[in-house]
Short mmCIF file of C-alpha atoms and ligand atoms in Angstrom, two decimals:
data_model
loop_
_atom_site.label_atom_id
_atom_site.label_comp_id
_atom_site.label_asym_id
_atom_site.label_seq_id
_atom_site.Cartn_x
_atom_site.Cartn_y
_atom_site.Cartn_z
CA MET A 1 -28.33 -13.44 22.33
CA THR A 2 -29.71 -13.18 25.85
CA SER A 3 -31.56 -10.33 27.49
CA THR A 4 -30.17 -8.53 30.50
CA ASP A 5 -30.98 -5.40 32.43
CA THR A 6 -29.20 -6.12 35.68
CA GLU A 7 -25.58 -6.43 34.54
CA GLN A 8 -23.25 -3.45 34.73
CA THR A 9 -21.46 -2.22 31.65
CA ILE A 10 -17.78 -1.35 31.70
CA PRO A 11 -17.50 1.96 29.82
CA GLN A 12 -14.34 2.16 27.73
CA ALA A 13 -13.49 5.18 25.63
CA ASN A 14 -11.96 2.87 23.05
CA ASP A 15 -14.97 0.62 22.71
CA ILE A 16 -16.53 1.27 19.33
CA LEU A 17 -18.75 -1.77 18.82
CA ILE A 18 -22.51 -1.27 18.50
CA CYS A 19 -25.45 -3.53 19.14
CA PRO A 20 -26.65 -5.07 15.86
CA VAL A 21 -30.28 -4.88 17.08
CA CYS A 22 -30.58 -1.23 18.17
CA GLN A 23 -27.21 0.31 17.14
CA GLN A 24 -26.50 1.54 20.69
CA PRO A 25 -22.95 1.15 22.12
CA LEU A 26 -22.16 -2.45 23.05
CA PRO A 27 -19.61 -2.34 25.88
CA GLU A 28 -18.24 -5.33 27.74
CA LEU A 29 -20.37 -6.34 30.71
CA ALA A 30 -18.81 -6.50 34.16
CA GLY A 31 -18.67 -9.93 35.69
CA ALA A 32 -17.10 -13.16 34.64
CA THR A 33 -14.03 -13.12 32.41
CA ASP A 34 -12.53 -15.91 30.35
CA LYS A 35 -9.07 -17.38 30.91
CA HIS A 36 -7.51 -14.55 28.87
CA GLY A 37 -9.11 -11.94 31.15
CA SER A 38 -11.63 -10.83 28.52
CA ALA A 39 -15.25 -10.15 29.45
CA ARG A 40 -17.59 -13.01 28.66
CA SER A 41 -20.44 -10.79 27.46
CA ARG A 42 -21.22 -7.50 25.79
CA GLY A 43 -24.51 -5.68 26.20
CA CYS A 44 -26.29 -2.47 25.22
CA ALA A 45 -28.44 -0.12 27.33
CA ASN A 46 -31.57 -1.69 25.82
CA GLY A 47 -30.81 -5.07 27.34
CA HIS A 48 -29.56 -6.90 24.25
CA SER A 49 -26.56 -8.97 25.21
CA PHE A 50 -24.16 -11.24 23.40
CA ASP A 51 -21.97 -13.95 24.88
CA ARG A 52 -18.42 -14.54 23.78
CA ALA A 53 -18.05 -17.92 22.10
CA ARG A 54 -15.70 -20.45 23.67
CA GLN A 55 -13.15 -19.77 20.92
CA GLY A 56 -13.14 -16.05 21.78
CA TYR A 57 -15.28 -14.33 19.11
CA PHE A 58 -18.62 -12.52 19.31
CA ASN A 59 -21.41 -13.46 16.94
CA LEU A 60 -23.14 -10.17 16.03
CA LEU A 61 -24.90 -11.53 12.94
CA LEU A 62 -28.65 -11.56 13.52
CA VAL A 63 -30.69 -14.41 12.13
CA ASN A 64 -32.73 -12.00 10.01
CA GLN A 65 -29.50 -10.71 8.39
CA LYS A 66 -28.62 -14.17 7.08
CA ARG A 67 -29.62 -15.34 3.63
CA SER A 68 -28.83 -18.95 4.55
CA LEU A 69 -28.26 -21.00 7.68
CA ASN A 70 -24.47 -20.85 7.36
CA PRO A 71 -23.58 -17.89 5.13
CA GLY A 72 -20.08 -17.35 3.75
CA ASP A 73 -17.34 -19.91 3.25
CA ASN A 74 -18.00 -23.39 4.57
CA ILE A 75 -15.70 -25.37 6.81
CA GLU A 76 -14.04 -27.28 3.94
CA MET A 77 -13.08 -24.04 2.21
CA VAL A 78 -11.92 -22.49 5.46
CA ARG A 79 -9.74 -25.48 6.37
CA ALA A 80 -8.29 -25.68 2.86
CA ARG A 81 -7.45 -21.95 2.91
CA GLN A 82 -5.92 -22.19 6.37
CA GLN A 83 -3.74 -25.15 5.38
CA PHE A 84 -2.71 -23.58 2.09
CA LEU A 85 -1.89 -20.18 3.59
CA ASN A 86 0.07 -21.81 6.40
CA GLY A 87 2.30 -23.26 3.65
CA GLY A 88 3.51 -19.69 3.03
CA TYR A 89 2.66 -19.70 -0.72
CA TYR A 90 0.87 -16.34 -0.42
CA GLN A 91 3.40 -14.75 1.93
CA ALA A 92 4.29 -12.29 -0.85
CA ILE A 93 0.70 -11.00 -0.78
CA ALA A 94 0.78 -10.51 2.99
CA ASP A 95 4.11 -8.69 2.64
CA ALA A 96 2.75 -6.45 -0.12
CA ILE A 97 -0.30 -5.58 1.99
CA ASN A 98 1.78 -4.77 5.05
CA THR A 99 4.25 -2.73 3.01
CA ALA A 100 1.38 -0.67 1.60
CA LEU A 101 -0.48 -0.20 4.90
CA ILE A 102 2.12 0.22 7.63
CA PRO A 103 3.62 3.61 6.57
CA VAL A 104 0.14 5.11 6.10
CA LEU A 105 -1.09 3.74 9.44
CA ALA A 106 2.10 4.82 11.24
CA ASP A 107 1.57 8.32 9.91
CA ARG A 108 -2.05 8.25 11.06
CA ALA A 109 -1.07 7.00 14.52
CA ASN A 110 1.40 9.86 14.86
CA THR A 111 -1.16 12.48 13.96
CA SER A 112 -4.31 10.95 15.52
CA ALA A 113 -5.55 12.43 18.78
CA SER A 114 -6.16 9.08 20.49
CA GLN A 115 -3.14 7.35 18.91
CA THR A 116 -4.91 3.99 19.12
CA LEU A 117 -6.01 3.03 15.65
CA HIS A 118 -9.22 1.07 15.10
CA ILE A 119 -8.79 -1.06 12.01
CA ALA A 120 -11.32 -3.49 10.51
CA ASP A 121 -10.50 -6.39 8.18
CA SER A 122 -13.83 -7.04 6.46
CA GLY A 123 -14.21 -10.58 5.09
CA CYS A 124 -11.12 -11.69 7.01
CA GLY A 125 -11.72 -15.40 6.39
CA GLU A 126 -9.54 -17.52 8.65
CA GLY A 127 -7.44 -14.48 9.48
CA TYR A 128 -4.10 -15.04 7.72
CA TYR A 129 -3.73 -11.43 6.52
CA THR A 130 -5.32 -10.00 9.67
CA ALA A 131 -2.80 -11.79 11.90
CA SER A 132 0.10 -10.82 9.65
CA LEU A 133 -0.97 -7.16 9.79
CA ALA A 134 -1.32 -7.36 13.59
CA GLN A 135 2.26 -8.61 13.87
CA GLN A 136 3.57 -5.77 11.74
CA LEU A 137 1.53 -3.14 13.61
CA THR A 138 3.01 -4.39 16.87
CA ALA A 139 6.54 -4.63 15.44
CA ASN A 140 6.20 -1.00 14.33
CA HIS A 141 4.86 0.11 17.74
CA ILE A 142 1.55 1.24 16.29
CA HIS A 143 -1.11 1.09 19.03
CA HIS A 144 -4.16 -0.55 17.57
CA HIS A 145 -7.41 -2.43 17.96
CA LEU A 146 -7.72 -4.79 15.05
CA TYR A 147 -11.09 -6.36 14.22
CA GLY A 148 -11.40 -9.40 11.96
CA ILE A 149 -14.95 -9.69 10.63
CA ASP A 150 -16.47 -12.40 8.50
CA ILE A 151 -19.98 -13.62 7.83
CA SER A 152 -18.81 -17.24 8.07
CA ARG A 153 -18.88 -18.61 11.60
CA ASP A 154 -16.53 -21.40 10.57
CA ALA A 155 -14.04 -18.86 9.26
CA VAL A 156 -14.16 -16.74 12.42
CA ARG A 157 -13.93 -19.76 14.72
CA THR A 158 -10.83 -20.86 12.85
CA ALA A 159 -9.39 -17.33 12.87
CA CYS A 160 -9.51 -17.31 16.68
CA GLN A 161 -6.61 -19.80 16.61
CA ARG A 162 -4.38 -17.21 14.94
CA SER A 163 -4.41 -14.55 17.65
CA LYS A 164 -6.13 -13.68 20.92
CA GLN A 165 -5.17 -10.01 20.50
CA ILE A 166 -7.48 -9.52 17.52
CA ASP A 167 -11.22 -8.91 18.09
CA TRP A 168 -12.88 -11.56 15.92
CA LEU A 169 -16.52 -10.97 15.00
CA VAL A 170 -19.15 -12.80 12.99
CA ALA A 171 -20.96 -10.01 11.11
CA SER A 172 -21.66 -8.89 7.60
CA GLY A 173 -19.26 -6.59 5.79
CA SER A 174 -22.29 -4.60 4.63
CA ARG A 175 -23.38 -4.02 8.25
CA LEU A 176 -20.12 -3.59 10.11
CA PRO A 177 -21.06 -3.19 13.81
CA PHE A 178 -19.13 -0.01 14.59
CA GLN A 179 -20.10 3.47 15.75
CA PRO A 180 -20.25 6.17 13.08
CA GLY A 181 -16.92 7.94 12.58
CA SER A 182 -15.00 5.42 14.68
CA LEU A 183 -12.74 3.52 12.27
CA ASP A 184 -9.25 4.61 11.23
CA ALA A 185 -9.04 2.14 8.34
CA ILE A 186 -10.80 -0.73 6.60
CA LEU A 187 -9.01 -3.53 4.77
CA SER A 188 -10.72 -6.12 2.61
CA VAL A 189 -8.82 -8.93 0.88
CA PHE A 190 -10.23 -11.15 -1.89
CA THR A 191 -13.75 -10.37 -0.68
CA PRO A 192 -16.64 -8.84 -2.64
CA THR A 193 -16.82 -5.06 -2.23
CA MET A 194 -19.59 -4.10 0.22
CA ALA A 195 -18.70 -0.51 0.91
CA ASP A 196 -22.17 1.08 0.71
CA ARG A 197 -22.19 1.91 4.45
CA TRP A 198 -18.49 2.22 5.10
CA ALA A 199 -18.06 5.96 4.52
CA GLU A 200 -20.14 6.86 7.59
CA LEU A 201 -18.12 4.50 9.83
CA LEU A 202 -14.75 6.02 8.97
CA LYS A 203 -13.00 8.96 10.59
CA PRO A 204 -12.20 11.87 8.24
CA GLU A 205 -9.74 10.87 5.52
CA ALA A 206 -9.41 7.34 6.88
CA PRO A 207 -8.07 4.94 4.24
CA VAL A 208 -9.78 1.88 2.78
CA TRP A 209 -7.66 -0.77 1.08
CA LEU A 210 -9.15 -3.34 -1.25
CA VAL A 211 -6.98 -6.23 -2.37
CA THR A 212 -8.27 -7.89 -5.54
CA PRO A 213 -6.88 -10.42 -8.02
CA ALA A 214 -4.92 -8.79 -10.85
CA GLN A 215 -5.01 -9.99 -14.44
CA GLN A 216 -2.36 -12.72 -14.25
CA HIS A 217 -3.45 -14.13 -10.86
CA LEU A 218 -3.35 -17.95 -10.91
CA GLN A 219 -3.17 -17.89 -14.71
CA GLU A 220 -1.36 -21.26 -14.97
CA LEU A 221 -4.09 -22.91 -12.88
CA ARG A 222 -6.80 -21.27 -14.97
CA GLN A 223 -5.09 -22.50 -18.16
CA HIS A 224 -5.48 -26.05 -16.85
CA ILE A 225 -9.15 -25.52 -16.03
CA TYR A 226 -10.67 -23.42 -18.82
CA THR A 227 -10.39 -23.70 -22.57
CA ASP A 228 -11.12 -19.98 -22.83
CA VAL A 229 -9.01 -18.33 -20.11
CA ARG A 230 -10.54 -15.01 -19.20
CA SER A 231 -9.00 -12.27 -17.11
CA ASP A 232 -9.65 -12.71 -13.41
CA SER A 233 -9.16 -9.02 -12.80
CA TYR A 234 -11.72 -6.83 -11.08
CA ASP A 235 -11.06 -3.14 -10.55
CA PRO A 236 -13.22 -1.92 -7.65
CA THR A 237 -12.71 1.77 -8.45
CA ASP A 238 -16.06 2.39 -10.17
CA ASP A 239 -18.00 0.64 -7.39
CA MET A 240 -16.15 2.60 -4.74
CA ILE A 241 -16.69 5.94 -6.48
CA LYS A 242 -20.43 5.18 -6.50
CA GLN A 243 -20.22 4.72 -2.73
CA GLY A 244 -18.65 8.16 -2.23
CA PHE A 245 -14.98 7.20 -2.16
CA GLU A 246 -12.13 8.55 -4.20
CA ARG A 247 -9.13 6.52 -5.29
CA VAL A 248 -5.91 7.57 -3.62
CA GLY A 249 -3.66 5.09 -5.42
CA SER A 250 -3.30 1.58 -6.71
CA SER A 251 -0.40 -0.80 -7.21
CA GLU A 252 0.09 -4.30 -8.61
CA HIS A 253 2.27 -6.96 -7.05
CA SER A 254 3.18 -10.16 -8.90
CA SER A 255 5.45 -13.06 -8.09
CA GLN A 256 6.01 -16.68 -9.00
CA VAL A 257 5.60 -19.46 -6.49
CA PHE A 258 5.96 -23.22 -6.81
CA ILE A 259 2.93 -25.08 -5.44
CA PRO A 260 3.84 -28.69 -4.64
CA ALA A 261 1.42 -31.46 -5.62
CA ALA A 262 0.38 -31.94 -1.97
CA ALA A 263 -0.98 -28.37 -1.78
CA LEU A 264 -2.98 -28.47 -5.02
CA PRO A 265 -6.17 -29.98 -3.52
CA ASP A 266 -6.32 -27.16 -0.98
CA LEU A 267 -5.72 -24.56 -3.69
CA LEU A 268 -8.63 -25.97 -5.69
CA THR A 269 -10.94 -26.10 -2.67
CA MET A 270 -10.25 -22.51 -1.60
CA THR A 271 -10.70 -20.79 -5.00
CA PRO A 272 -13.90 -20.41 -7.01
CA HIS A 273 -12.07 -22.15 -9.88
CA GLY A 274 -12.18 -25.36 -7.86
CA TRP A 275 -16.00 -25.24 -7.79
CA ARG A 276 -16.28 -24.71 -11.53
CA ILE A 277 -13.83 -27.40 -12.60
CA THR A 278 -15.03 -30.59 -14.31
CA ALA A 279 -14.20 -33.96 -12.69
CA GLU A 280 -11.87 -34.75 -15.58
CA LYS A 281 -9.90 -31.49 -15.30
CA ARG A 282 -9.73 -31.89 -11.55
CA GLN A 283 -8.06 -35.27 -12.04
CA GLN A 284 -5.61 -33.71 -14.46
CA VAL A 285 -4.66 -30.92 -12.06
CA LEU A 286 -4.32 -33.27 -9.11
CA ALA A 287 -2.04 -35.56 -11.18
CA LEU A 288 0.48 -32.72 -11.73
CA ASN A 289 3.83 -32.90 -9.94
CA GLY A 290 3.26 -29.37 -8.77
CA LEU A 291 2.58 -26.06 -10.46
CA GLU A 292 4.68 -22.97 -11.09
CA LEU A 293 2.07 -20.30 -10.37
CA THR A 294 1.79 -16.56 -10.85
CA ILE A 295 0.23 -14.73 -7.94
CA SER A 296 -0.75 -11.20 -8.73
CA VAL A 297 -2.85 -8.72 -6.77
CA ARG A 298 -3.92 -5.14 -7.05
CA ILE A 299 -3.92 -3.11 -3.84
CA SER A 300 -6.21 -0.09 -4.23
CA GLN A 301 -6.39 2.64 -1.62
CA PHE A 302 -9.48 4.78 -1.26
CA SER A 303 -10.58 7.64 0.95
CA ALA A 304 -14.08 8.81 1.73
CA HIS A 305 -14.96 12.25 0.48
CA SER A 306 -14.94 14.56 3.46
CA SER A 307 -17.86 16.98 3.64
CA ASN A 308 -15.44 19.71 2.45
CA ASP A 309 -14.96 17.77 -0.79
CA GLN A 310 -18.61 18.00 -1.77
CA PRO A 311 -19.15 20.14 -4.86
CA ALA A 312 -20.34 23.62 -3.97
CA PRO A 313 -24.07 24.16 -4.60
CA ALA A 314 -24.79 25.90 -7.88
CA GLU A 315 -25.42 29.59 -7.41
CA ASN A 316 -28.84 30.94 -8.26
CA ILE A 317 -28.66 33.10 -11.29
C1 SAM B 1 -12.09 -15.51 -0.75
S1 SAM B 1 -12.43 -15.42 0.98
C2 SAM B 1 -11.12 -14.33 1.54
C3 SAM B 1 -10.81 -14.48 2.99
C4 SAM B 1 -9.56 -13.73 3.46
N1 SAM B 1 -9.70 -12.28 3.33
C5 SAM B 1 -8.36 -14.22 2.69
O1 SAM B 1 -8.01 -13.57 1.69
O2 SAM B 1 -7.80 -15.24 3.06
C6 SAM B 1 -13.89 -14.39 1.04
C7 SAM B 1 -14.43 -14.27 2.45
O3 SAM B 1 -15.54 -13.35 2.42
C8 SAM B 1 -16.50 -13.82 3.33
N2 SAM B 1 -17.77 -13.17 3.03
C9 SAM B 1 -18.63 -13.41 2.01
N3 SAM B 1 -19.70 -12.59 2.10
C10 SAM B 1 -19.51 -11.81 3.20
C11 SAM B 1 -20.26 -10.77 3.82
N4 SAM B 1 -21.43 -10.37 3.35
N5 SAM B 1 -19.75 -10.20 4.93
C12 SAM B 1 -18.56 -10.59 5.44
N6 SAM B 1 -17.81 -11.58 4.90
C13 SAM B 1 -18.28 -12.17 3.78
C14 SAM B 1 -16.47 -15.33 3.15
O4 SAM B 1 -17.04 -16.03 4.24
C15 SAM B 1 -14.97 -15.57 3.00
O5 SAM B 1 -14.36 -15.85 4.24
ZN1 ZN B 2 -29.33 -3.21 21.57
#
């Protein structure tokens, strides 16, 4: 972060980012642009400014918001996930997400006053699902600004390789750097739920989708690792209701995929199971000729209570 009070800001109606220090709007600063024509810096009226990294992202995570030097997934996990996902083994999950989101977003685009949807993917990792959604939004002629946000700088750096059209940001999902009431949707895939401040960022009735592992997800891998195979399922509904959301719907999507032996090390490195595995079990898994694997996710859609939904105050008797 550098301080500036001489540079001019470029006001843009569609610019919804805020300064992580003072929460004022954080428009692009006039001046130098990078080779893609994007402004090199953003700054607020209080003189806090942020430079775009060489790879194209903005780092809006303040040092005092970090619990460790490099929070989030490390570079080994990011690379393993990128390599694995590029193998197409989780394509069915991307398809299920797009199939769930696109009709709802198309409907929103048709009825929204601005018609440009602002969509955040919180905990985007190295951007596989973000980039897939961007492609489908474009293919369906839905005007959009898509933001991929992750607390891991390594993840966001890597995500920049996937698309220059997506706004990649290093920030925390629990402090998304957007103006109140500015987002049309939030998506979060395989990432802990951190929705305590999301309701205020969303426009009225804007959807939130959480994609979580369903009961059978990776069960064959888990059978190799654990003697007592527990369900990997987490239903975020209770947590979301506590944060003022209501569940609109939920669906499960399962399929079988063959993971060749060459992709197994990456699968182990990118899942928490790989961290918990003993050296002996790791050897056993890596000696397999491949693995027929169940992939199974739950896609849950939520909506923030609008103020009209609040229960009426009890009448004085
Ligand atoms: C299992 S990965 C999923 C990544 C991506 N959505 C995917 O499915 O490929 C979880 C991601 O959450 C990120 N993460 C963890 N804590 C976070 C936080 N507080 N804010 C934003 N991202 C966070 C990690 O860095 C990691 O990239
Ligand atoms: Zn500021």
